Coordinates of C-alpha atoms and ligand atoms in Angstrom, one line a residue:
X1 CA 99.4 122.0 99.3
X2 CA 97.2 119.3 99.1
X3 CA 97.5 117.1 96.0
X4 CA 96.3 114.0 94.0
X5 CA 98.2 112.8 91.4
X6 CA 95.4 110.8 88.9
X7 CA 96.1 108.5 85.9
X8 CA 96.2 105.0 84.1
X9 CA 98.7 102.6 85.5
X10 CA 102.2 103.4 84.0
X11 CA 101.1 107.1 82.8
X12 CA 104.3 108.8 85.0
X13 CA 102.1 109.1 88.5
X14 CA 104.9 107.9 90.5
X15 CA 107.8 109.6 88.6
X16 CA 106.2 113.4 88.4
X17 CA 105.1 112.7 92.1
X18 CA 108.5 112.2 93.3
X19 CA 109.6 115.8 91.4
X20 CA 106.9 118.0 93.0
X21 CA 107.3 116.4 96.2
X22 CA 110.8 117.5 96.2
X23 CA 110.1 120.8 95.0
X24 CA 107.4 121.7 97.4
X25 CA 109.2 119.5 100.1
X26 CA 106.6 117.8 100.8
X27 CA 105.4 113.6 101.5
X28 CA 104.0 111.7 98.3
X29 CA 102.1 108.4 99.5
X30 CA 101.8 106.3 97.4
X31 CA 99.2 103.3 98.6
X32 CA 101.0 101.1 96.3
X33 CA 104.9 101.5 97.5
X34 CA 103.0 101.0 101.1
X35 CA 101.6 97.9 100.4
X36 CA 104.4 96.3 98.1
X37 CA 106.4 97.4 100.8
X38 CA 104.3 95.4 103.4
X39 CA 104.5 92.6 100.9
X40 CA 107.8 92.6 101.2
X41 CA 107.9 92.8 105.3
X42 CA 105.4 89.5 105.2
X43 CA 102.7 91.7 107.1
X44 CA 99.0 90.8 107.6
X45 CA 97.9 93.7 105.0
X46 CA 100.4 92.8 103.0
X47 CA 99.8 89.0 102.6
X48 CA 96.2 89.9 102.3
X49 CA 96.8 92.3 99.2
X50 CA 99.0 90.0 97.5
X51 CA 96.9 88.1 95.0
X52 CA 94.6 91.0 94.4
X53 CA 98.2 93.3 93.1
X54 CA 99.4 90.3 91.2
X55 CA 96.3 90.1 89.4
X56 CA 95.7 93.5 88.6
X57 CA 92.8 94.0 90.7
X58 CA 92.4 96.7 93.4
X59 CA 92.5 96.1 96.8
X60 CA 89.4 96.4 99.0
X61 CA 88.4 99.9 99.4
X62 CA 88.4 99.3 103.4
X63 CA 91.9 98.2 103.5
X64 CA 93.5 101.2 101.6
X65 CA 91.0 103.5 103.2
X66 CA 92.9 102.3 106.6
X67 CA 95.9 102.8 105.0
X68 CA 95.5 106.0 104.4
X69 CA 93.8 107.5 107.5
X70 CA 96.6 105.9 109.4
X71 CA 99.7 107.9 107.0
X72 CA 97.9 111.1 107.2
X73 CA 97.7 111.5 110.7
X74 CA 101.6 111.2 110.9
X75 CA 103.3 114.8 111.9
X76 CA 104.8 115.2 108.5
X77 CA 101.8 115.5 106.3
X78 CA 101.0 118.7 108.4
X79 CA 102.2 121.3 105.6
X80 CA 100.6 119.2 102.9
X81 CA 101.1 116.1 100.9
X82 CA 100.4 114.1 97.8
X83 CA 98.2 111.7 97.0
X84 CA 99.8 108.7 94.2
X85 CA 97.4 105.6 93.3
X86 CA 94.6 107.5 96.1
X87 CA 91.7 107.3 95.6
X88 CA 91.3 105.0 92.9
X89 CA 87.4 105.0 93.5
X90 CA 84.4 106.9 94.2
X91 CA 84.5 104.9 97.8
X92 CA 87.9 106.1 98.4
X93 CA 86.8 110.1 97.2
X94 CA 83.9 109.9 99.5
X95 CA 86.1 108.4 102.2
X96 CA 88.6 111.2 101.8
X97 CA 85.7 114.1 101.9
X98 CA 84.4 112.3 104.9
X99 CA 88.0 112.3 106.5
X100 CA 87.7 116.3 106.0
X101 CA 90.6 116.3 104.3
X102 CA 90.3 119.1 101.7
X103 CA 92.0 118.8 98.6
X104 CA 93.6 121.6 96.5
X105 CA 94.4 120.1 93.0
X106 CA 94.0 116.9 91.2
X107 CA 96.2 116.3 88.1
X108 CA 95.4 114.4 85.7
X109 CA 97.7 112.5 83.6
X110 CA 96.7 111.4 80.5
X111 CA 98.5 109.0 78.7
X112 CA 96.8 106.6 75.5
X113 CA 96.7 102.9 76.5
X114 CA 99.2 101.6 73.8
X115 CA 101.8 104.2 75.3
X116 CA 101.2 102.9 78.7
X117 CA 101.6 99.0 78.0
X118 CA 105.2 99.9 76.1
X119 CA 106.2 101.7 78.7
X120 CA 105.7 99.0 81.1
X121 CA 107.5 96.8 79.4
X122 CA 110.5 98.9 80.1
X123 CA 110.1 99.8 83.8
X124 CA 112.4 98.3 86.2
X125 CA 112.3 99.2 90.2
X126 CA 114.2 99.2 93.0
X127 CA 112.9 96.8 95.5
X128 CA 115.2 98.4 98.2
X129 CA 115.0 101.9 98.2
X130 CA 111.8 102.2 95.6
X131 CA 113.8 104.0 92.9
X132 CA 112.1 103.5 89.1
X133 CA 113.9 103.7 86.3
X134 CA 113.0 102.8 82.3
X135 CA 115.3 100.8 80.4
X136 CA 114.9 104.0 77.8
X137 CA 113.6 106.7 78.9
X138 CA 115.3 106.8 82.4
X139 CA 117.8 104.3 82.6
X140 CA 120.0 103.9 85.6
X141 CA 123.5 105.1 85.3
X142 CA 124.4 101.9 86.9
X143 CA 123.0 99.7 84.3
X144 CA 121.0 96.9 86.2
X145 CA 121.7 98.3 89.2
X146 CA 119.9 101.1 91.2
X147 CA 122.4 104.6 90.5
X148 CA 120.5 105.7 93.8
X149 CA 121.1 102.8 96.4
X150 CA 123.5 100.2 94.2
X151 CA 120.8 97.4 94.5
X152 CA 120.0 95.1 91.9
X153 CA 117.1 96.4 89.6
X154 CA 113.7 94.3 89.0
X155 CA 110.6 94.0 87.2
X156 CA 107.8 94.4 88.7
X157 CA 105.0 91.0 88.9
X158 CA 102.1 93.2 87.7
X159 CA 104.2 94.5 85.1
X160 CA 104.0 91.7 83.0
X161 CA 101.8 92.5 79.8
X162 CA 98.7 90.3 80.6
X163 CA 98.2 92.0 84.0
X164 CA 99.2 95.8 82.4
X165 CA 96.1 94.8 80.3
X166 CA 93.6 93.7 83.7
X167 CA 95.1 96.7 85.4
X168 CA 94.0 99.1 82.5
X169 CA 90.2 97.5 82.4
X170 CA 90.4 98.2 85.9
X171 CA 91.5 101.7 85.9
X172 CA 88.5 102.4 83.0
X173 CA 86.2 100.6 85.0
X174 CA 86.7 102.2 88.6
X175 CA 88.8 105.2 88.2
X176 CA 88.6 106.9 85.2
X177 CA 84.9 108.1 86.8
X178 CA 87.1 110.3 89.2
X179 CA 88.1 112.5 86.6
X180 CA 84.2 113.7 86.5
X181 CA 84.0 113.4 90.4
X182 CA 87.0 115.9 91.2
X183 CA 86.0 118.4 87.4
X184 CA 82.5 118.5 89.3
X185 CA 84.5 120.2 92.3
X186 CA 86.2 122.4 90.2
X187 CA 90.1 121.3 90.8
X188 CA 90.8 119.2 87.9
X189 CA 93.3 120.1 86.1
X190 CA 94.7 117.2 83.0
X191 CA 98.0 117.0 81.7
X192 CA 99.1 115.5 78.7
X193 CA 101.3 113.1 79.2
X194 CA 104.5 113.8 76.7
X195 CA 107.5 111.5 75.4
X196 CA 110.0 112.8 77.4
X197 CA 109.7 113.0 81.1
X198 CA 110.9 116.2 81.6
X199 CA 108.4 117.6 79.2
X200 CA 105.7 116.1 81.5
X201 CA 107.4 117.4 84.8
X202 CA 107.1 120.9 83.0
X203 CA 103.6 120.5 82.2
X204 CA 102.5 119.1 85.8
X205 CA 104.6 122.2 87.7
X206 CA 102.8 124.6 84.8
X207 CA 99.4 122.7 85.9
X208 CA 100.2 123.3 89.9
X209 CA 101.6 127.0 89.6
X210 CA 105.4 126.3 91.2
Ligands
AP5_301 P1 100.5 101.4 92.1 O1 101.8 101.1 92.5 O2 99.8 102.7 92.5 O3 100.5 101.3 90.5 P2 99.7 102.1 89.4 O4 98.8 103.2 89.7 O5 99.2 101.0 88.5 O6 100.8 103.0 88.9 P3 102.2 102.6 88.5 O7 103.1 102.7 89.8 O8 102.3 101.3 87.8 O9 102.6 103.7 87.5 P4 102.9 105.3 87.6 O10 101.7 106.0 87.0 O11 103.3 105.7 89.0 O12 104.0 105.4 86.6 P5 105.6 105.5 86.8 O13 105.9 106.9 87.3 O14 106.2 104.4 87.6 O15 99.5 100.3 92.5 C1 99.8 98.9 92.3 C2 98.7 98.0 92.8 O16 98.4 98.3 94.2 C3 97.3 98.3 92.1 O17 97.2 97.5 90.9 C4 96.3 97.8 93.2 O18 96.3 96.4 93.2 C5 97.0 98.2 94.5 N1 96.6 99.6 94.9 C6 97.3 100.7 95.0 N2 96.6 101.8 95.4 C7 95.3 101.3 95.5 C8 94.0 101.9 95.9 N3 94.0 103.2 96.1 N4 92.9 101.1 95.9 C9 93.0 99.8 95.6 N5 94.2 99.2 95.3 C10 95.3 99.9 95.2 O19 106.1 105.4 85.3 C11 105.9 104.2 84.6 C12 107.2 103.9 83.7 O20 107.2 104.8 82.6 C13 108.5 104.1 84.5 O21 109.4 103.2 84.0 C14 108.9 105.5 84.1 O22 110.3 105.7 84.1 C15 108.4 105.7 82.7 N6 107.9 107.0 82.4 C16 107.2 107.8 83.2 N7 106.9 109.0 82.5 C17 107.4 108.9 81.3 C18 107.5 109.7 80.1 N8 106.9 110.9 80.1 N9 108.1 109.2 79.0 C19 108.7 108.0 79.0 N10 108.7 107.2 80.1 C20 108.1 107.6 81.2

């Protein structure tokens, strides 16, 4: 199956990603772990992204269009995959379709705005193995430590509540239009996002049919 997991910044993308992907046994990509993660590693791309991710703003279309031509050529995307934080514009769609890359299902999660900038404030991440946690709703058993890997637990720069706000503009502004782009095609399906995580991850496998 190919899927694309749509939604505000901080609605669960990432999280309810992680839990089909392991159900279907199949890749998420997510463009942003790939280019926080070249961030980290000092890269070209990486370097290049960083002040647009720190302010909120996307990344050139070009430079995530790369990005993602380059991951799903790789062998293990052969039996499907799923898309988290791709595309985040109509460039990217178009890109996609013109890739020939035919997509089964897009979910949509919905979460209201005031929901997402609390929930921020709670995330903390894994820098080393790219676990996330919520210091409520999905804290680590290991306190400030990762309960997957053991390494210290941070907070993510674009997390802070002035970016959350510039990253929300930009998601109305740029890819809230998807949700027309991919209804148009017929394989839209939204999900509501709920309070507790496992009511969501219900939802989204109701949504996908596993
Ligand atoms: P990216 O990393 O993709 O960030 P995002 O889309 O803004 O999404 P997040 O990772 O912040 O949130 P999520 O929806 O995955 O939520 P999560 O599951 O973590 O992108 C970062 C940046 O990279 C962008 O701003 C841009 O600069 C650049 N970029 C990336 N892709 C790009 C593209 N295609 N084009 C251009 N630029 C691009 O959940 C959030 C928190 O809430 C967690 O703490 C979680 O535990 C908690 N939580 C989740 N679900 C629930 C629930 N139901 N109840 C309670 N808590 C919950």
């Amino acid at each position: 199956m190919k899927i694309i997991f749509l939604g505000a910044p901080g609605a669960g993308k990432g999280t309810q990603a992680e839990k089909v992907a392991a159900k279907l046994n199949i890749p998420t990509i997510s463009t942003g772990a790939i280019i926080r993660s070249a961030l980290k590693e000092g890269t070209e791309m990486g370097l290049a992204a960083k002040a647009y991710i720190e302010a909120g703003k996307l990344v050139p279309d070009d430079v995530v269009i790369g990005i993602i031509k380059e991951r799903l050529a790789e062998s293990d995307c052969r039996n499907g995959f799923i898309l988290d934080g791709f595309p985040r514009t109509i460039a990217q769609a178009e890109a996609l379709d013109a890739m020939g890359v035919s997509i089964d299902l897009v979910v949509n999660i919905s979460v209201d705005d005031a929901t997402i900038v609390e929930r921020m404030s709670g995330r903390r991440v894994c820098a080393a193995c790219g676990a996330t946690f919520h210091t409520l709703f999905n804290p680590s058993a290991s306190g400030d430590k990762c309960d997957k890997c053991g390494a210290e637990l941070s907070i993510r720069k674009d997390d802070q509540p002035e970016v959350v706000k510039d990253r929300l503009t930009v998601y109305h502004k740029e890819t809230e239009p998807l949700e027309r782009y991919y209804e148009n095609k017929g394989i839209l399906k939204t999900v509501i996002g709920q309070e507790k995580l496992e009511d969501t991850t219900a939802l989204t496998f109701r949504a996908i049919g596993v």
